[in-house]
Short mmCIF file of C-alpha atoms and ligand atoms in Angstrom, two decimals:
data_model
loop_
_atom_site.label_atom_id
_atom_site.label_comp_id
_atom_site.label_asym_id
_atom_site.label_seq_id
_atom_site.Cartn_x
_atom_site.Cartn_y
_atom_site.Cartn_z
CA VAL A 1 -88.04 29.25 -68.08
CA GLU A 2 -90.06 30.10 -64.77
CA THR A 3 -92.18 32.97 -65.61
CA LYS A 4 -93.92 34.48 -62.59
CA THR A 5 -97.47 35.99 -62.85
CA THR A 6 -99.14 38.36 -60.18
CA PRO A 7 -102.75 36.69 -59.82
CA ALA A 8 -105.62 38.50 -60.64
CA PRO A 9 -106.89 40.77 -58.21
CA PRO A 10 -111.14 38.90 -57.13
CA ALA A 11 -113.07 40.24 -59.76
CA TYR A 12 -115.55 41.69 -56.70
CA GLY A 13 -115.09 42.50 -53.53
CA HIS A 14 -113.09 44.87 -51.39
CA HIS A 15 -110.96 46.34 -53.34
CA LEU A 16 -114.58 47.81 -55.70
CA ARG A 17 -115.27 49.89 -52.45
CA ARG A 18 -112.63 52.24 -53.66
CA HIS A 19 -115.41 53.66 -55.82
CA TRP A 20 -117.88 53.72 -53.48
CA LEU A 21 -117.99 56.77 -50.80
CA LEU A 22 -118.85 54.43 -48.07
CA GLU A 23 -117.81 54.41 -44.49
CA PRO A 24 -114.44 52.78 -43.87
CA ASP A 25 -114.29 49.76 -41.45
CA ILE A 26 -117.97 49.88 -41.58
CA PHE A 27 -119.68 46.75 -42.66
CA TYR A 28 -121.78 47.82 -44.90
CA LEU A 29 -124.64 45.38 -45.22
CA ASN A 30 -127.72 47.40 -46.97
CA HIS A 31 -127.56 47.58 -49.73
CA GLY A 32 -131.16 47.31 -50.34
CA SER A 33 -132.70 49.79 -48.51
CA PHE A 34 -131.40 53.25 -49.68
CA GLY A 35 -128.90 52.06 -51.86
CA ALA A 36 -125.44 53.86 -52.78
CA THR A 37 -123.79 55.78 -55.97
CA PRO A 38 -120.85 55.00 -56.85
CA ARG A 39 -118.40 58.32 -56.92
CA ARG A 40 -118.17 58.26 -60.80
CA VAL A 41 -122.28 58.56 -61.05
CA LEU A 42 -122.16 60.88 -58.86
CA ALA A 43 -119.60 63.45 -60.98
CA ALA A 44 -121.60 62.67 -63.77
CA GLN A 45 -124.64 64.17 -62.00
CA THR A 46 -122.73 67.36 -61.16
CA ALA A 47 -122.18 67.33 -64.64
CA TRP A 48 -125.73 67.56 -66.09
CA ARG A 49 -126.34 69.68 -63.27
CA GLU A 50 -123.08 72.21 -64.22
CA ARG A 51 -124.90 72.02 -68.14
CA MET A 52 -127.58 72.75 -66.38
CA GLU A 53 -126.93 75.56 -64.57
CA GLN A 54 -124.99 77.30 -67.36
CA GLN A 55 -127.81 78.48 -69.68
CA PRO A 56 -130.67 77.59 -67.46
CA VAL A 57 -133.50 78.22 -70.56
CA ARG A 58 -131.66 76.58 -73.45
CA PHE A 59 -130.95 73.10 -71.24
CA MET A 60 -134.65 73.49 -70.05
CA THR A 61 -136.39 74.33 -73.27
CA LYS A 62 -133.46 72.69 -76.18
CA GLU A 63 -131.44 70.73 -74.31
CA LEU A 64 -132.78 68.50 -71.40
CA PRO A 65 -136.04 67.54 -73.90
CA ALA A 66 -134.39 65.47 -76.15
CA ALA A 67 -131.85 64.47 -72.99
CA LEU A 68 -133.99 62.58 -71.17
CA ARG A 69 -135.63 61.00 -73.84
CA ALA A 70 -132.56 59.24 -74.48
CA ALA A 71 -131.56 58.35 -71.09
CA ALA A 72 -134.90 56.28 -70.82
CA GLY A 73 -134.03 55.00 -74.34
CA GLU A 74 -130.62 53.09 -72.47
CA LEU A 75 -132.77 52.70 -69.41
CA ALA A 76 -134.74 50.43 -71.76
CA GLY A 77 -132.77 49.28 -74.03
CA PHE A 78 -131.25 47.88 -70.65
CA LEU A 79 -134.53 46.58 -69.10
CA GLY A 80 -136.16 45.01 -73.06
CA THR A 81 -138.22 47.32 -73.25
CA GLN A 82 -138.29 50.61 -75.80
CA GLY A 83 -137.98 54.18 -74.50
CA GLU A 84 -141.43 55.36 -75.59
CA ASN A 85 -143.25 51.99 -73.10
CA LEU A 86 -140.94 53.98 -69.73
CA VAL A 87 -141.21 57.77 -67.84
CA PHE A 88 -138.82 58.21 -64.84
CA VAL A 89 -140.58 58.97 -61.46
CA ASP A 90 -138.71 59.79 -58.56
CA ASN A 91 -138.93 56.23 -56.61
CA ALA A 92 -141.14 53.32 -56.38
CA THR A 93 -143.32 55.09 -53.77
CA THR A 94 -144.53 57.75 -56.55
CA GLY A 95 -145.12 54.93 -59.51
CA VAL A 96 -147.36 53.06 -57.48
CA ASN A 97 -149.14 56.15 -56.39
CA THR A 98 -148.92 57.02 -60.31
CA VAL A 99 -150.95 54.06 -61.48
CA LEU A 100 -152.98 53.54 -58.24
CA ARG A 101 -154.84 57.60 -58.77
CA SER A 102 -154.58 56.78 -62.47
CA LEU A 103 -157.47 54.56 -62.66
CA PRO A 104 -161.09 54.82 -62.71
CA TRP A 105 -162.47 53.25 -59.45
CA LYS A 106 -165.69 52.21 -58.69
CA PRO A 107 -167.55 51.70 -55.46
CA GLU A 108 -167.26 47.69 -54.71
CA ASP A 109 -163.92 47.42 -57.03
CA GLU A 110 -161.16 45.45 -55.41
CA LEU A 111 -157.41 45.86 -55.56
CA VAL A 112 -155.14 42.93 -54.25
CA LEU A 113 -151.65 43.32 -52.70
CA CYS A 114 -149.85 40.73 -50.71
CA ASN A 115 -149.22 40.47 -46.68
CA HIS A 116 -146.07 41.82 -46.91
CA ALA A 117 -146.45 44.71 -49.25
CA TYR A 118 -143.91 47.60 -48.91
CA PRO A 119 -145.75 49.08 -45.64
CA ALA A 120 -145.66 52.56 -48.32
CA VAL A 121 -147.58 50.72 -51.07
CA LYS A 122 -149.96 50.05 -48.16
CA ASN A 123 -150.65 52.81 -47.14
CA ALA A 124 -151.01 54.13 -50.98
CA ALA A 125 -154.22 51.37 -51.61
CA ALA A 126 -155.56 52.18 -48.38
CA PHE A 127 -155.83 56.11 -49.35
CA VAL A 128 -157.43 54.43 -53.20
CA SER A 129 -159.50 52.69 -50.95
CA GLY A 130 -160.80 54.95 -48.51
CA HIS A 131 -161.12 58.00 -51.33
CA ALA A 132 -163.12 55.21 -54.12
CA GLY A 133 -164.84 52.72 -51.29
CA VAL A 134 -162.10 50.34 -53.63
CA ARG A 135 -161.12 47.14 -50.87
CA VAL A 136 -158.31 46.19 -50.23
CA ARG A 137 -157.88 42.33 -50.35
CA GLU A 138 -154.65 41.16 -49.17
CA ALA A 139 -152.82 37.84 -50.62
CA GLU A 140 -151.83 35.64 -47.36
CA ILE A 141 -148.09 34.38 -48.32
CA PRO A 142 -147.01 32.32 -45.57
CA PHE A 143 -143.42 33.05 -44.10
CA PRO A 144 -141.56 30.48 -43.94
CA LEU A 145 -142.18 29.72 -46.59
CA SER A 146 -142.03 26.52 -48.82
CA GLY A 147 -142.46 27.68 -52.60
CA GLU A 148 -143.17 29.81 -54.78
CA GLU A 149 -146.79 27.60 -56.05
CA GLU A 150 -147.08 29.19 -52.53
CA ILE A 151 -146.67 32.43 -53.72
CA VAL A 152 -149.35 31.82 -56.44
CA ALA A 153 -151.44 30.33 -54.58
CA ALA A 154 -152.02 33.36 -52.34
CA PHE A 155 -153.16 35.72 -54.47
CA ALA A 156 -155.56 32.64 -56.04
CA ALA A 157 -156.83 33.57 -53.71
CA ALA A 158 -157.57 36.84 -53.11
CA ILE A 159 -158.66 37.36 -56.03
CA THR A 160 -162.26 37.95 -56.92
CA PRO A 161 -164.51 38.93 -60.00
CA ALA A 162 -164.29 42.61 -58.42
CA THR A 163 -160.72 43.03 -58.85
CA ARG A 164 -159.84 45.66 -60.54
CA LEU A 165 -156.11 45.19 -60.23
CA VAL A 166 -153.34 43.54 -57.89
CA ILE A 167 -149.72 45.10 -57.12
CA VAL A 168 -147.36 42.17 -57.10
CA ASP A 169 -143.66 42.98 -55.83
CA HIS A 170 -141.20 41.52 -58.00
CA VAL A 171 -138.29 41.41 -54.73
CA SER A 172 -140.33 41.39 -51.80
CA SER A 173 -139.04 43.98 -49.37
CA PRO A 174 -139.34 42.56 -45.90
CA LEU A 175 -139.23 38.38 -46.55
CA ALA A 176 -136.50 39.47 -49.25
CA VAL A 177 -137.52 36.17 -51.94
CA ILE A 178 -138.19 36.80 -55.42
CA PHE A 179 -141.23 36.48 -57.00
CA PRO A 180 -142.40 34.00 -59.30
CA LEU A 181 -143.89 37.19 -61.63
CA ALA A 182 -144.99 34.70 -64.94
CA PRO A 183 -147.35 32.63 -63.93
CA LEU A 184 -148.43 36.01 -61.74
CA VAL A 185 -149.29 37.40 -64.45
CA SER A 186 -150.43 34.82 -66.67
CA LEU A 187 -152.80 34.21 -62.83
CA CYS A 188 -154.04 37.96 -63.68
CA HIS A 189 -154.43 37.47 -67.26
CA GLU A 190 -156.32 35.53 -67.61
CA ARG A 191 -158.74 36.31 -65.58
CA GLY A 192 -158.79 39.89 -66.83
CA ILE A 193 -157.31 41.67 -64.85
CA PRO A 194 -154.14 44.34 -64.84
CA VAL A 195 -151.03 43.67 -63.05
CA LEU A 196 -148.90 46.17 -61.37
CA VAL A 197 -144.97 44.58 -60.54
CA ASP A 198 -143.92 46.50 -58.24
CA GLY A 199 -140.38 46.47 -58.32
CA ALA A 200 -138.20 48.21 -56.27
CA HIS A 201 -135.62 45.87 -55.49
CA ALA A 202 -135.42 44.13 -59.01
CA PRO A 203 -133.25 46.07 -61.96
CA GLY A 204 -129.59 45.56 -61.73
CA MET A 205 -130.64 42.27 -58.39
CA VAL A 206 -131.99 40.65 -61.26
CA PRO A 207 -132.70 40.54 -64.89
CA VAL A 208 -135.83 42.62 -66.39
CA GLU A 209 -137.18 41.51 -68.67
CA LEU A 210 -139.98 44.25 -69.38
CA ASP A 211 -141.85 43.36 -73.13
CA ALA A 212 -141.90 39.94 -72.26
CA LEU A 213 -143.17 39.87 -69.51
CA GLY A 214 -146.04 41.31 -69.94
CA ALA A 215 -147.44 43.11 -67.42
CA ASP A 216 -149.38 46.53 -67.24
CA TRP A 217 -147.34 48.61 -65.56
CA TYR A 218 -143.32 48.15 -63.82
CA VAL A 219 -142.33 50.79 -61.33
CA GLY A 220 -138.64 50.13 -60.47
CA ASN A 221 -136.16 52.25 -58.45
CA CYS A 222 -132.66 52.66 -60.42
CA HIS A 223 -131.38 54.20 -57.37
CA LYS A 224 -130.85 50.95 -55.01
CA TRP A 225 -129.40 47.73 -56.77
CA LEU A 226 -128.69 49.67 -60.95
CA TRP A 227 -126.03 52.70 -58.32
CA ALA A 228 -127.57 55.92 -59.75
CA PRO A 229 -128.21 59.16 -57.76
CA LYS A 230 -131.84 58.54 -55.48
CA GLY A 231 -134.93 60.00 -56.44
CA CYS A 232 -134.12 57.68 -60.13
CA ALA A 233 -137.01 55.40 -60.56
CA PHE A 234 -138.98 54.47 -63.50
CA LEU A 235 -142.40 52.94 -64.76
CA PHE A 236 -142.97 51.37 -67.53
CA ALA A 237 -146.49 51.77 -69.05
CA ALA A 238 -147.48 48.92 -72.17
CA PRO A 239 -148.71 50.67 -74.75
CA ARG A 240 -151.99 49.60 -74.07
CA VAL A 241 -152.88 51.55 -70.86
CA GLN A 242 -150.47 54.37 -71.79
CA GLU A 243 -153.58 56.46 -71.97
CA ALA A 244 -154.79 55.87 -69.19
CA THR A 245 -151.73 56.99 -66.82
CA HIS A 246 -151.21 59.60 -66.10
CA PRO A 247 -148.62 61.93 -63.71
CA LEU A 248 -149.45 63.31 -60.01
CA VAL A 249 -149.10 66.09 -60.88
CA ILE A 250 -150.21 68.17 -64.06
CA SER A 251 -149.21 70.17 -65.68
CA HIS A 252 -147.90 70.80 -69.02
CA GLY A 253 -148.12 67.87 -71.25
CA TRP A 254 -151.99 67.11 -70.80
CA MET A 255 -153.72 65.63 -73.24
CA LYS A 256 -150.70 65.27 -75.40
CA GLY A 257 -149.56 61.15 -74.96
CA TYR A 258 -147.97 59.39 -71.96
CA VAL A 259 -144.30 60.72 -72.42
CA THR A 260 -144.74 64.00 -73.40
CA GLU A 261 -147.45 63.56 -70.08
CA PHE A 262 -144.09 62.01 -67.63
CA ASP A 263 -141.14 63.73 -69.19
CA TRP A 264 -142.55 67.44 -67.91
CA THR A 265 -144.42 67.83 -64.13
CA GLY A 266 -142.65 71.27 -63.73
CA THR A 267 -139.73 72.82 -63.24
CA ARG A 268 -137.35 70.34 -61.55
CA ASP A 269 -133.60 69.24 -60.84
CA PRO A 270 -133.92 65.96 -63.38
CA SER A 271 -129.48 65.29 -63.04
CA GLY A 272 -130.45 62.10 -60.83
CA TRP A 273 -132.56 60.67 -64.02
CA LEU A 274 -129.88 61.64 -66.49
CA ALA A 275 -127.17 60.06 -64.32
CA ALA A 276 -128.54 56.79 -64.52
CA THR A 277 -126.48 56.39 -68.70
CA ALA A 278 -123.69 56.29 -65.83
CA ALA A 279 -125.42 54.16 -63.83
CA LEU A 280 -125.86 52.03 -66.21
CA GLU A 281 -122.35 51.76 -68.40
CA PHE A 282 -120.38 51.78 -65.00
CA HIS A 283 -123.11 48.83 -63.96
CA ARG A 284 -122.06 47.42 -67.40
CA SER A 285 -118.32 47.37 -67.12
CA LEU A 286 -118.88 44.84 -64.18
CA ASP A 287 -120.61 42.94 -66.34
CA PRO A 288 -123.63 42.33 -64.88
CA PRO A 289 -124.31 37.93 -65.08
CA ARG A 290 -120.74 37.16 -63.35
CA PHE A 291 -121.21 39.94 -60.85
CA ARG A 292 -125.03 39.33 -59.67
CA ALA A 293 -124.06 35.74 -58.98
CA TYR A 294 -121.36 37.03 -56.76
CA ILE A 295 -123.83 38.30 -54.84
CA HIS A 296 -126.73 36.30 -54.73
CA GLU A 297 -123.44 33.61 -53.42
CA LEU A 298 -122.00 36.24 -51.22
CA ALA A 299 -125.72 36.62 -49.13
CA VAL A 300 -126.98 32.63 -49.62
CA GLN A 301 -123.47 31.74 -48.26
CA ALA A 302 -123.71 34.40 -44.77
CA ALA A 303 -126.75 33.29 -44.51
CA THR A 304 -126.21 29.55 -44.27
CA GLU A 305 -123.10 30.21 -41.80
CA LEU A 306 -125.63 32.74 -39.95
CA VAL A 307 -128.08 30.70 -39.18
CA LYS A 308 -125.31 28.09 -38.51
CA ALA A 309 -124.50 29.54 -35.65
CA TRP A 310 -127.68 30.62 -34.84
CA ASP A 311 -128.80 27.67 -34.85
CA THR A 312 -131.96 28.46 -36.73
CA THR A 313 -133.09 27.59 -40.31
CA VAL A 314 -133.84 30.24 -43.59
CA PRO A 315 -136.82 30.81 -44.06
CA ALA A 316 -136.90 29.95 -47.62
CA PRO A 317 -134.96 27.54 -50.25
CA LEU A 318 -132.35 29.88 -50.98
CA PRO A 319 -133.09 29.86 -55.06
CA LEU A 320 -135.80 32.09 -53.82
CA PHE A 321 -133.73 35.05 -52.90
CA GLY A 322 -131.76 37.12 -54.76
CA ALA A 323 -129.30 39.83 -53.47
CA MET A 324 -130.39 39.97 -50.02
CA VAL A 325 -131.56 37.55 -47.84
CA THR A 326 -134.12 37.56 -44.64
CA LEU A 327 -133.05 35.37 -41.89
CA PRO A 328 -134.85 34.54 -38.00
CA ILE A 329 -133.02 36.15 -34.78
CA PRO A 330 -132.74 34.02 -32.94
CA THR A 331 -134.58 34.27 -30.34
CA ALA A 332 -138.23 33.79 -28.58
CA VAL A 333 -139.23 36.91 -27.82
CA MET A 334 -142.32 38.33 -28.84
CA ALA A 335 -141.52 40.61 -31.67
CA ASP A 336 -142.16 44.21 -31.68
CA LYS A 337 -140.67 47.49 -34.15
CA SER A 338 -139.33 49.25 -30.79
CA THR A 339 -137.55 46.06 -30.25
CA ALA A 340 -136.15 45.49 -33.88
CA ASP A 341 -135.28 49.46 -33.97
CA ARG A 342 -132.86 48.47 -30.34
CA ILE A 343 -131.04 44.91 -31.68
CA HIS A 344 -130.31 47.67 -35.11
CA ASP A 345 -128.49 50.13 -33.27
CA ALA A 346 -126.22 48.06 -30.90
CA LEU A 347 -125.76 45.92 -33.66
CA TRP A 348 -124.84 49.40 -35.77
CA GLU A 349 -123.52 51.14 -32.39
CA ARG A 350 -121.40 48.24 -31.51
CA TYR A 351 -120.35 46.40 -34.19
CA ARG A 352 -120.65 49.29 -37.03
CA ALA A 353 -122.25 46.59 -39.06
CA GLU A 354 -125.83 48.28 -40.59
CA ALA A 355 -128.71 45.85 -41.30
CA PRO A 356 -132.21 45.85 -41.44
CA VAL A 357 -133.75 44.06 -38.03
CA LEU A 358 -137.67 43.90 -39.04
CA SER A 359 -140.52 42.64 -37.34
CA PHE A 360 -143.54 40.36 -38.90
CA ASN A 361 -145.42 37.19 -38.14
CA GLY A 362 -144.61 37.57 -34.17
CA ARG A 363 -140.89 37.36 -35.21
CA LEU A 364 -138.00 39.53 -35.40
CA TRP A 365 -135.45 38.90 -38.29
CA ILE A 366 -132.06 40.25 -40.34
CA ARG A 367 -132.29 40.78 -43.78
CA ILE A 368 -128.99 40.71 -45.20
CA SER A 369 -127.94 42.29 -49.21
CA GLY A 370 -125.09 40.93 -50.91
CA GLN A 371 -123.08 43.96 -53.98
CA VAL A 372 -120.54 43.77 -55.39
CA TYR A 373 -118.38 46.12 -52.60
CA ASN A 374 -118.80 43.31 -49.70
CA GLU A 375 -116.70 40.25 -48.39
CA PRO A 376 -117.99 36.65 -46.80
CA VAL A 377 -115.27 38.25 -44.25
CA ASP A 378 -118.35 40.30 -43.93
CA TYR A 379 -121.18 38.65 -42.53
CA GLN A 380 -119.24 36.89 -40.25
CA VAL A 381 -119.15 39.95 -36.58
CA LEU A 382 -123.33 38.89 -37.19
CA ALA A 383 -122.03 34.86 -35.81
CA ASP A 384 -120.98 36.71 -32.53
CA ALA A 385 -122.62 40.03 -33.03
CA VAL A 386 -126.67 39.08 -32.83
CA PRO A 387 -126.51 36.51 -29.30
CA ALA A 388 -124.11 38.36 -27.76
CA ILE A 389 -126.86 42.06 -28.62
CA LEU A 390 -129.50 39.36 -27.12
CA ARG A 391 -128.43 38.05 -24.40
CA ASP A 392 -127.48 42.23 -22.94
CA LEU A 393 -130.50 43.53 -23.90
CA LYS A 394 -132.16 40.12 -21.61
CA LEU A 395 -133.45 38.90 -24.74
CA SER A 396 -132.47 35.08 -25.26
C1 PLP B 1 -140.94 46.36 -52.47
C2 PLP B 1 -141.11 48.26 -52.33
N1 PLP B 1 -141.46 48.91 -52.32
C3 PLP B 1 -142.06 49.55 -52.81
C4 PLP B 1 -140.24 50.37 -52.26
C5 PLP B 1 -140.38 51.45 -51.46
O1 PLP B 1 -139.35 52.99 -53.43
P1 PLP B 1 -138.89 54.08 -52.65
O2 PLP B 1 -138.82 54.52 -51.50
O3 PLP B 1 -137.63 54.74 -53.47
O4 PLP B 1 -140.32 54.29 -53.23
C6 PLP B 1 -139.33 49.55 -51.21
C7 PLP B 1 -138.03 50.36 -50.65
O5 PLP B 1 -137.58 49.79 -50.16
C8 PLP B 1 -139.14 48.62 -51.89
O6 PLP B 1 -139.16 47.60 -51.70
#
């Protein structure tokens, strides 16, 4: 007897769009910049808000402390550490500032970060430099990049006996490349230098095992690739540096220990942090190892096809990318931010394609993201749209 079976729907792709509020009929190729929060996570956040407003005093004084620790514990478990090492902050920028402002800087001390560090992080370093007389050194990472040894070599060249902190990215924002954290942490620790990892893009996109990594601090966003509400991020501090780590805002918890200091920094809406648990639940329900492979494949396949269409090349070995790839825009025109913005705006206005266009190293680049709601067809629009825009803007 012939049995007819209906083929199973693909595990990932457009049918998952129903879980997000994203406008229909747009090519959303930039999950990286601000994430996108699923409906059910927003619903969980709303439920926490309503709970808070039913009896604000009871909530803030009796329920919140335990709820926050439960959420931190869940998140810590996902990230390979314990809740007591992890506190919530609003975003990666806050986490980085927190560490920079906690350290007892002295004039002549040096701080190392890379030339492609996130601009807000560079500003935070410049602020410390201006106030404490700290010298900021940049590890010059080439791009195009031939391999991850070039990243390690760049940091090794920037470290000196005066280096007091090294900031390394986990996933670079402009390059979209995953940094080799284990050799970078060893490089610094062998010289007795603490390491702060800027993992703004990493949690949810690539595996993060905080205890095994052994960094001193790790800052990560939950609102990008973990699908938590905006304003949900964390700071991990290894036990040995917790006593020296203080929130930017000093409040009731001062001198009462790491977790207590961070868990209350004044009255605020904690619903985004508490909804991290719902984000993790949804994330886990979609089988993280499998969908990480899907979103990586999606991005690198799209990149491979686009460089072929544009007669250019991928700027780093494909395995170095996670779920984002940065590609050169096929033009020799001198790069500047306003040209990048004009190309970005034309892509959105004429083609409804959202992807960041960047200007660095004297060239223009475009970064594409893969997410579970994307399919290969989403990227095809760029193959013709980018050259057409370059022609129209007289940039080709
Ligand atoms: C490497 C890196 N650091 C920090 C940030 C800042 O993240 P947030 O805006 O959540 O503070 C980003 C944002 O894209 C980033 O890519």
